[in-house]
Amino acid sequence: MMPLMTERCVLTPLSMKYLPTMVKLYRNAEVREYLGGIRTIEEVKEQMENMLMNLSSSYWIVSDKYTHHHLGFIALTPHHCKADIEVSYQFFPHCWGKGYASETVYEVLMYAFFTLKEQKVVAETQVANKRSCQLLEKLGFTIDCYIDRFGARQVIYKLEKKLKL
């Protein structure tokens, strides 16, 4: 898997050298508010090892192209339904509201549609996660359905390739 680039960011394939960044993300209460809460260092390490062994998924660390500071993490993985591919993301709070997520998630969507040849990408988030819902809608996702999972009301969004991106 090759790195991806946007105007301001580099998306580098995940490796264990990014464990410190992933620990910071997974232990940040604001980041994890709608993602099942914070994780222990050992849980993060185990999850990363599982990610790196999963050949059906793609994972990137998002960095500022100029400062090289890590901004977040984006993944393309099989969705729980197993029929669709899901985009998911976590960004540090200091990056929120600055367009990094929309810029980089858009690039990952282009990768999904034009490199992986996916016809549809889904995203699942808690209904209460208004920022994530706004981001997905800004990117052209539409609501597919609502479900109760992980102890909360979830909304599943979809974006089909035939839609203008």
XYZ file of N, CA and C in Angstrom:
495
model
N 0.843 -1.171 0.000
C 0.000 0.000 0.000
C 0.896 1.244 0.000
N 0.570 2.151 -0.862
C 1.349 3.379 -1.017
C 0.786 4.476 -0.112
N 1.627 5.447 0.256
C 1.103 6.612 0.964
C 0.141 7.376 0.057
N -0.773 8.094 0.651
C -1.678 8.975 -0.082
C -1.325 10.407 0.294
N -1.610 11.343 -0.600
C -1.284 12.750 -0.354
C -2.506 13.612 -0.606
N -2.620 14.655 0.183
C -3.605 15.698 -0.059
C -2.842 17.020 -0.107
N -3.560 18.103 -0.217
C -2.904 19.412 -0.264
C -2.054 19.667 0.981
N -2.570 19.262 2.153
C -1.864 19.568 3.404
C -1.365 18.359 4.173
N -1.729 17.150 3.723
C -1.460 15.965 4.538
C -0.823 14.824 3.762
N -0.156 13.967 4.517
C 0.369 12.699 4.020
C -0.311 11.604 4.828
N -0.805 10.593 4.140
C -1.414 9.436 4.789
C -0.454 8.274 4.579
N 0.181 7.857 5.660
C 1.209 6.837 5.613
C 0.644 5.517 6.108
N 0.888 4.423 5.392
C 0.399 3.135 5.872
C 0.848 2.860 7.315
N -0.057 2.315 8.076
C 0.193 2.037 9.490
C 1.318 1.021 9.660
N 2.163 1.252 10.651
C 3.173 0.285 11.072
C 3.345 0.437 12.578
N 4.056 -0.494 13.192
C 4.229 -0.461 14.648
C 5.021 0.764 15.106
N 5.737 1.408 14.212
C 6.466 2.606 14.635
C 5.500 3.718 15.049
N 4.229 3.591 14.675
C 3.226 4.588 15.043
C 2.469 4.221 16.316
N 2.941 3.223 17.039
C 2.282 2.829 18.291
C 2.116 4.018 19.239
N 3.121 4.866 19.470
C 2.913 5.999 20.386
C 1.756 6.917 19.972
N 1.622 7.165 18.673
C 0.521 7.998 18.183
C -0.815 7.305 18.406
N -0.876 6.032 18.099
C -2.123 5.291 18.283
C -2.506 5.228 19.765
N -1.530 5.066 20.640
C -1.804 5.061 22.080
C -2.401 6.407 22.485
N -1.827 7.507 21.990
C -2.355 8.839 22.324
C -3.796 8.995 21.843
N -4.089 8.511 20.633
C -5.457 8.587 20.115
C -6.414 7.746 20.951
N -6.046 6.500 21.192
C -6.931 5.552 21.872
C -7.040 5.807 23.376
N -6.195 6.685 23.906
C -6.267 7.022 25.329
C -6.787 8.444 25.560
N -7.227 9.088 24.491
C -7.766 10.434 24.587
C -9.287 10.342 24.771
N -9.781 10.814 25.904
C -11.203 10.693 26.231
C -12.096 11.431 25.229
N -11.647 12.584 24.725
C -12.448 13.321 23.744
C -12.548 12.554 22.430
N -11.426 12.027 21.973
C -11.405 11.261 20.723
C -12.295 10.024 20.856
N -12.229 9.382 22.002
C -12.895 8.093 22.191
C -14.314 8.196 22.757
N -14.834 9.422 22.900
C -16.153 9.612 23.509
C -17.232 8.763 22.845
N -17.238 8.685 21.536
C -18.261 7.934 20.803
C -17.704 6.639 20.205
N -16.531 6.233 20.666
C -15.851 5.067 20.085
C -15.558 3.985 21.127
N -16.371 3.912 22.138
C -16.208 2.836 23.109
C -15.279 3.152 24.266
N -14.860 4.399 24.395
C -14.022 4.780 25.524
C -12.544 4.524 25.290
N -11.753 4.954 26.261
C -10.304 4.823 26.133
C -9.874 3.366 26.290
N -8.721 3.065 25.761
C -8.150 1.717 25.787
C -6.818 1.741 26.527
N -6.449 0.600 27.071
C -5.148 0.480 27.726
C -4.062 0.403 26.655
N -2.843 0.662 27.069
C -1.713 0.569 26.139
C -1.626 -0.838 25.554
N -1.810 -1.833 26.386
C -1.741 -3.223 25.905
C -2.850 -3.515 24.897
N -4.054 -3.001 25.138
C -5.157 -3.195 24.185
C -4.845 -2.532 22.843
N -4.256 -1.343 22.886
C -3.910 -0.639 21.647
C -2.852 -1.427 20.877
N -1.847 -1.895 21.586
C -0.786 -2.674 20.934
C -1.360 -3.937 20.292
N -2.218 -4.630 21.015
C -2.832 -5.852 20.472
C -3.705 -5.531 19.264
N -4.469 -4.452 19.350
C -5.318 -4.070 18.226
C -4.473 -3.715 17.003
N -3.383 -2.985 17.214
C -2.506 -2.645 16.082
C -1.912 -3.897 15.450
N -1.477 -4.847 16.269
C -0.938 -6.096 15.725
C -1.985 -6.798 14.882
N -3.232 -6.814 15.337
C -4.316 -7.421 14.561
C -4.567 -6.655 13.265
N -4.518 -5.329 13.346
C -4.707 -4.517 12.134
C -3.654 -4.850 11.087
N -2.412 -4.948 11.522
C -1.315 -5.169 10.586
C -1.345 -6.556 9.956
N -2.027 -7.486 10.589
C -2.164 -8.836 10.029
C -3.390 -8.952 9.118
N -4.265 -7.962 9.149
C -5.518 -7.994 8.409
C -5.301 -7.494 6.988
N -5.214 -8.385 6.051
C -4.932 -8.022 4.663
C -6.146 -7.484 3.914
N -7.335 -7.600 4.509
C -8.539 -7.105 3.844
C -8.854 -5.666 4.230
N -7.951 -5.027 4.962
C -8.169 -3.658 5.428
C -6.976 -2.778 5.099
N -7.222 -1.475 5.131
C -6.167 -0.482 4.904
C -6.209 0.527 6.039
N -5.020 0.887 6.542
C -4.923 1.800 7.677
C -3.838 2.831 7.402
N -4.125 4.090 7.757
C -3.161 5.156 7.550
C -3.040 6.054 8.782
N -1.837 6.512 9.042
C -1.594 7.597 9.984
C -1.626 8.881 9.157
N -2.350 9.878 9.624
C -2.452 11.152 8.927
C -1.474 12.132 9.572
N -0.612 12.724 8.741
C 0.385 13.691 9.215
C 0.280 14.984 8.422
N 0.628 16.069 9.073
C 0.735 17.348 8.391
C 1.920 17.261 7.425
N 1.705 17.629 6.179
C 2.730 17.500 5.146
C 3.973 18.338 5.447
N 3.788 19.443 6.149
C 4.899 20.383 6.358
C 5.551 20.238 7.728
N 4.747 20.030 8.770
C 5.313 19.913 10.122
C 5.604 18.466 10.491
N 4.976 17.530 9.782
C 5.084 16.089 10.035
C 4.412 15.663 11.346
N 3.674 16.567 11.996
C 2.941 16.204 13.207
C 1.805 15.255 12.842
N 1.589 14.271 13.686
C 0.510 13.316 13.466
C -0.813 13.960 13.860
N -1.788 13.848 12.976
C -3.091 14.478 13.162
C -4.176 13.469 13.504
N -4.015 12.229 13.042
C -5.052 11.239 13.265
C -4.781 9.947 12.532
N -5.863 9.208 12.327
C -5.813 7.847 11.813
C -7.071 7.611 10.992
N -6.933 6.951 9.834
C -8.076 6.599 8.980
C -7.957 5.133 8.598
N -9.100 4.454 8.520
C -9.121 3.035 8.156
C -10.204 2.752 7.127
N -9.921 1.783 6.283
C -10.921 1.158 5.406
C -10.958 -0.305 5.802
N -12.093 -0.743 6.326
C -12.219 -2.108 6.828
C -13.564 -2.689 6.409
N -13.692 -4.010 6.419
C -15.022 -4.578 6.195
C -15.968 -4.116 7.312
N -17.171 -3.714 6.937
C -18.171 -3.302 7.918
C -18.712 -4.536 8.643
N -19.353 -4.314 9.763
C -19.909 -5.424 10.553
C -20.816 -6.328 9.732
N -21.508 -5.760 8.732
C -22.399 -6.557 7.889
C -21.628 -7.449 6.931
N -20.326 -7.198 6.769
C -19.414 -7.955 5.892
C -19.661 -7.736 4.405
N -20.744 -7.066 4.029
C -21.040 -6.850 2.617
C -20.417 -5.571 2.078
N -20.093 -4.644 2.967
C -19.608 -3.338 2.540
C -18.261 -3.023 3.176
N -17.567 -2.064 2.570
C -16.333 -1.548 3.155
C -16.697 -0.271 3.925
N -16.059 -0.091 5.072
C -16.360 1.046 5.938
C -15.147 1.952 6.080
N -15.382 3.244 6.026
C -14.338 4.210 6.345
C -14.565 4.654 7.792
N -13.486 4.717 8.533
C -13.554 5.212 9.912
C -12.331 6.073 10.173
N -12.395 6.896 11.203
C -11.338 7.872 11.432
C -11.355 8.334 12.878
N -10.187 8.761 13.313
C -10.012 9.389 14.615
C -8.976 10.495 14.423
N -9.300 11.693 14.864
C -8.369 12.813 14.793
C -8.219 13.443 16.171
N -7.040 13.955 16.441
C -6.811 14.634 17.713
C -7.691 15.883 17.791
N -8.194 16.209 18.980
C -9.097 17.365 19.123
C -8.536 18.682 18.588
N -7.234 18.909 18.679
C -6.685 20.166 18.172
C -6.795 20.281 16.649
N -7.153 19.185 15.983
C -7.314 19.177 14.523
C -8.769 19.383 14.100
N -9.685 19.266 15.038
C -11.109 19.349 14.715
C -11.460 20.736 14.181
N -12.338 20.742 13.190
C -12.830 22.001 12.655
C -11.870 22.713 11.714
N -10.791 22.062 11.325
C -9.792 22.689 10.450
C -9.763 22.084 9.047
N -10.676 21.143 8.773
C -10.774 20.573 7.442
C -9.867 19.385 7.169
N -9.047 18.995 8.135
C -8.147 17.858 7.910
C -8.926 16.562 7.665
N -9.956 16.341 8.452
C -10.721 15.096 8.306
C -11.404 15.037 6.941
N -12.083 16.110 6.540
C -12.776 16.060 5.250
C -11.786 15.908 4.100
N -10.659 16.582 4.179
C -9.631 16.509 3.139
C -9.066 15.097 2.996
N -8.763 14.467 4.122
C -8.112 13.158 4.066
C -9.099 12.011 3.893
N -10.271 12.123 4.486
C -11.278 11.077 4.274
C -11.699 11.078 2.804
N -11.821 12.258 2.204
C -12.125 12.339 0.775
C -11.079 11.577 -0.046
N -9.806 11.767 0.285
C -8.737 11.072 -0.448
C -8.838 9.565 -0.285
N -9.180 9.117 0.906
C -9.356 7.682 1.157
C -10.567 7.155 0.381
N -11.606 7.950 0.264
C -12.765 7.538 -0.541
C -12.374 7.382 -2.011
N -11.562 8.299 -2.520
C -11.086 8.180 -3.904
C -10.268 6.899 -4.073
N -9.453 6.592 -3.098
C -8.681 5.345 -3.112
C -9.628 4.139 -3.137
N -10.649 4.172 -2.310
C -11.602 3.055 -2.248
C -12.317 2.870 -3.582
N -12.769 3.965 -4.175
C -13.536 3.875 -5.413
C -12.674 3.593 -6.649
N -11.514 4.211 -6.742
C -10.766 4.138 -7.991
C -9.558 3.207 -7.973
N -9.057 2.888 -6.792
C -7.964 1.916 -6.712
C -8.511 0.543 -6.316
N -9.333 0.529 -5.278
C -9.904 -0.748 -4.828
C -11.133 -1.150 -5.633
N -11.664 -0.219 -6.430
C -12.831 -0.465 -7.298
C -14.101 -0.793 -6.507
N -14.211 -0.217 -5.326
C -15.430 -0.378 -4.529
C -16.553 0.426 -5.171
N -17.760 -0.073 -5.042
C -18.914 0.642 -5.579
C -19.651 1.435 -4.501
N -19.408 1.054 -3.245
C -20.084 1.721 -2.139
C -19.179 1.685 -0.920
N -19.187 2.765 -0.153
C -18.476 2.840 1.116
C -19.497 3.250 2.171
N -19.433 2.632 3.332
C -20.315 3.000 4.428
C -19.495 3.584 5.573
N -20.200 4.236 6.475
C -19.595 4.753 7.697
C -20.645 4.632 8.793
N -20.227 4.182 9.959
C -21.145 4.031 11.084
C -20.662 4.901 12.230
N -21.583 5.649 12.797
C -21.253 6.502 13.937
C -22.460 6.609 14.847
N -22.219 7.011 16.073
C -23.336 7.245 16.977
C -24.119 8.468 16.500
N -25.427 8.388 16.623
C -26.282 9.523 16.285
C -25.848 10.751 17.087
N -25.411 10.539 18.307
C -24.985 11.638 19.183
C -23.692 12.304 18.721
N -22.943 11.659 17.844
C -21.675 12.224 17.378
C -21.958 13.186 16.218
N -22.424 14.361 16.573
C -22.864 15.350 15.573
C -21.740 15.767 14.621
N -20.509 15.906 15.141
C -19.386 16.302 14.280
C -19.142 15.275 13.177
N -19.171 14.001 13.548
C -18.941 12.951 12.557
C -20.085 12.911 11.554
N -21.312 13.044 12.026
C -22.460 13.062 11.109
C -22.336 14.213 10.122
N -21.950 15.400 10.603
C -21.786 16.560 9.723
C -20.686 16.330 8.690
N -19.584 15.735 9.128
C -18.487 15.450 8.203
C -18.956 14.515 7.092
N -19.613 13.435 7.467
C -20.059 12.464 6.469
C -21.050 13.096 5.493
N -21.971 13.896 6.001
C -22.940 14.552 5.125
C -22.254 15.565 4.209
N -21.252 16.269 4.718
C -20.475 17.209 3.905
C -19.788 16.484 2.748
N -19.342 15.247 2.997
C -18.661 14.455 1.969
C -19.630 13.783 0.996
N -20.933 13.948 1.205
C -21.923 13.395 0.283
C -22.578 12.111 0.733
N -22.237 11.614 1.912
C -22.885 10.413 2.431
C -24.354 10.710 2.726
N -25.180 9.690 2.575
C -26.589 9.789 2.950
C -26.899 8.694 3.968
N -27.933 8.923 4.742
C -28.316 7.951 5.775
C -28.904 6.723 5.115
N -28.371 5.572 5.484
C -28.880 4.297 5.003
C -29.880 3.725 6.004
N -29.491 3.704 7.278
C -30.382 3.163 8.305
C -29.864 3.513 9.696
N -30.699 3.215 10.678
C -30.333 3.370 12.081
C -30.372 1.999 12.730
N -29.458 1.754 13.658
C -29.453 0.502 14.408
C -29.021 0.789 15.846
N -29.346 -0.136 16.713
C -28.850 -0.070 18.085
C -27.731 -1.087 18.203
N -26.529 -0.570 18.513
C -25.356 -1.429 18.633
C -24.369 -0.727 19.565
N -23.567 -1.509 20.263
C -22.547 -0.972 21.169
C -23.165 -0.097 22.258
N -24.393 -0.404 22.634
C -25.049 0.324 23.708
C -25.519 1.721 23.340
N -25.637 2.010 22.053
C -26.061 3.347 21.636
C -26.766 3.278 20.280
N -27.515 4.309 19.970
C -28.167 4.432 18.670
C -27.101 4.828 17.645
N -27.009 4.042 16.574
C -26.023 4.270 15.519
C -26.738 4.665 14.230
N -26.051 5.437 13.426
C -26.530 5.743 12.085
C -25.489 5.198 11.109
N -25.980 4.506 10.109
C -25.106 3.991 9.063
C -25.329 4.854 7.823
N -24.244 5.450 7.376
C -24.256 6.278 6.179
C -23.696 5.470 5.015
N -24.080 5.852 3.810
C -23.528 5.213 2.620
C -23.176 6.274 1.579
N -22.191 5.946 0.777
C -21.799 6.765 -0.356
C -21.511 5.813 -1.499
N -22.238 6.010 -2.601
C -22.053 5.152 -3.761
C -21.211 5.869 -4.806
N -20.427 5.081 -5.519
C -19.485 5.631 -6.497
C -20.182 6.488 -7.548
N -21.375 6.149 -7.899
C -22.066 6.889 -8.942
C -22.421 8.315 -8.521
N -22.371 8.554 -7.205
C -22.637 9.899 -6.728
C -21.442 10.786 -7.007
N -21.718 12.065 -7.250
C -20.643 13.035 -7.472
C -19.885 13.239 -6.161
N -18.553 13.134 -6.224
C -17.725 13.346 -5.036
C -16.990 14.658 -5.137
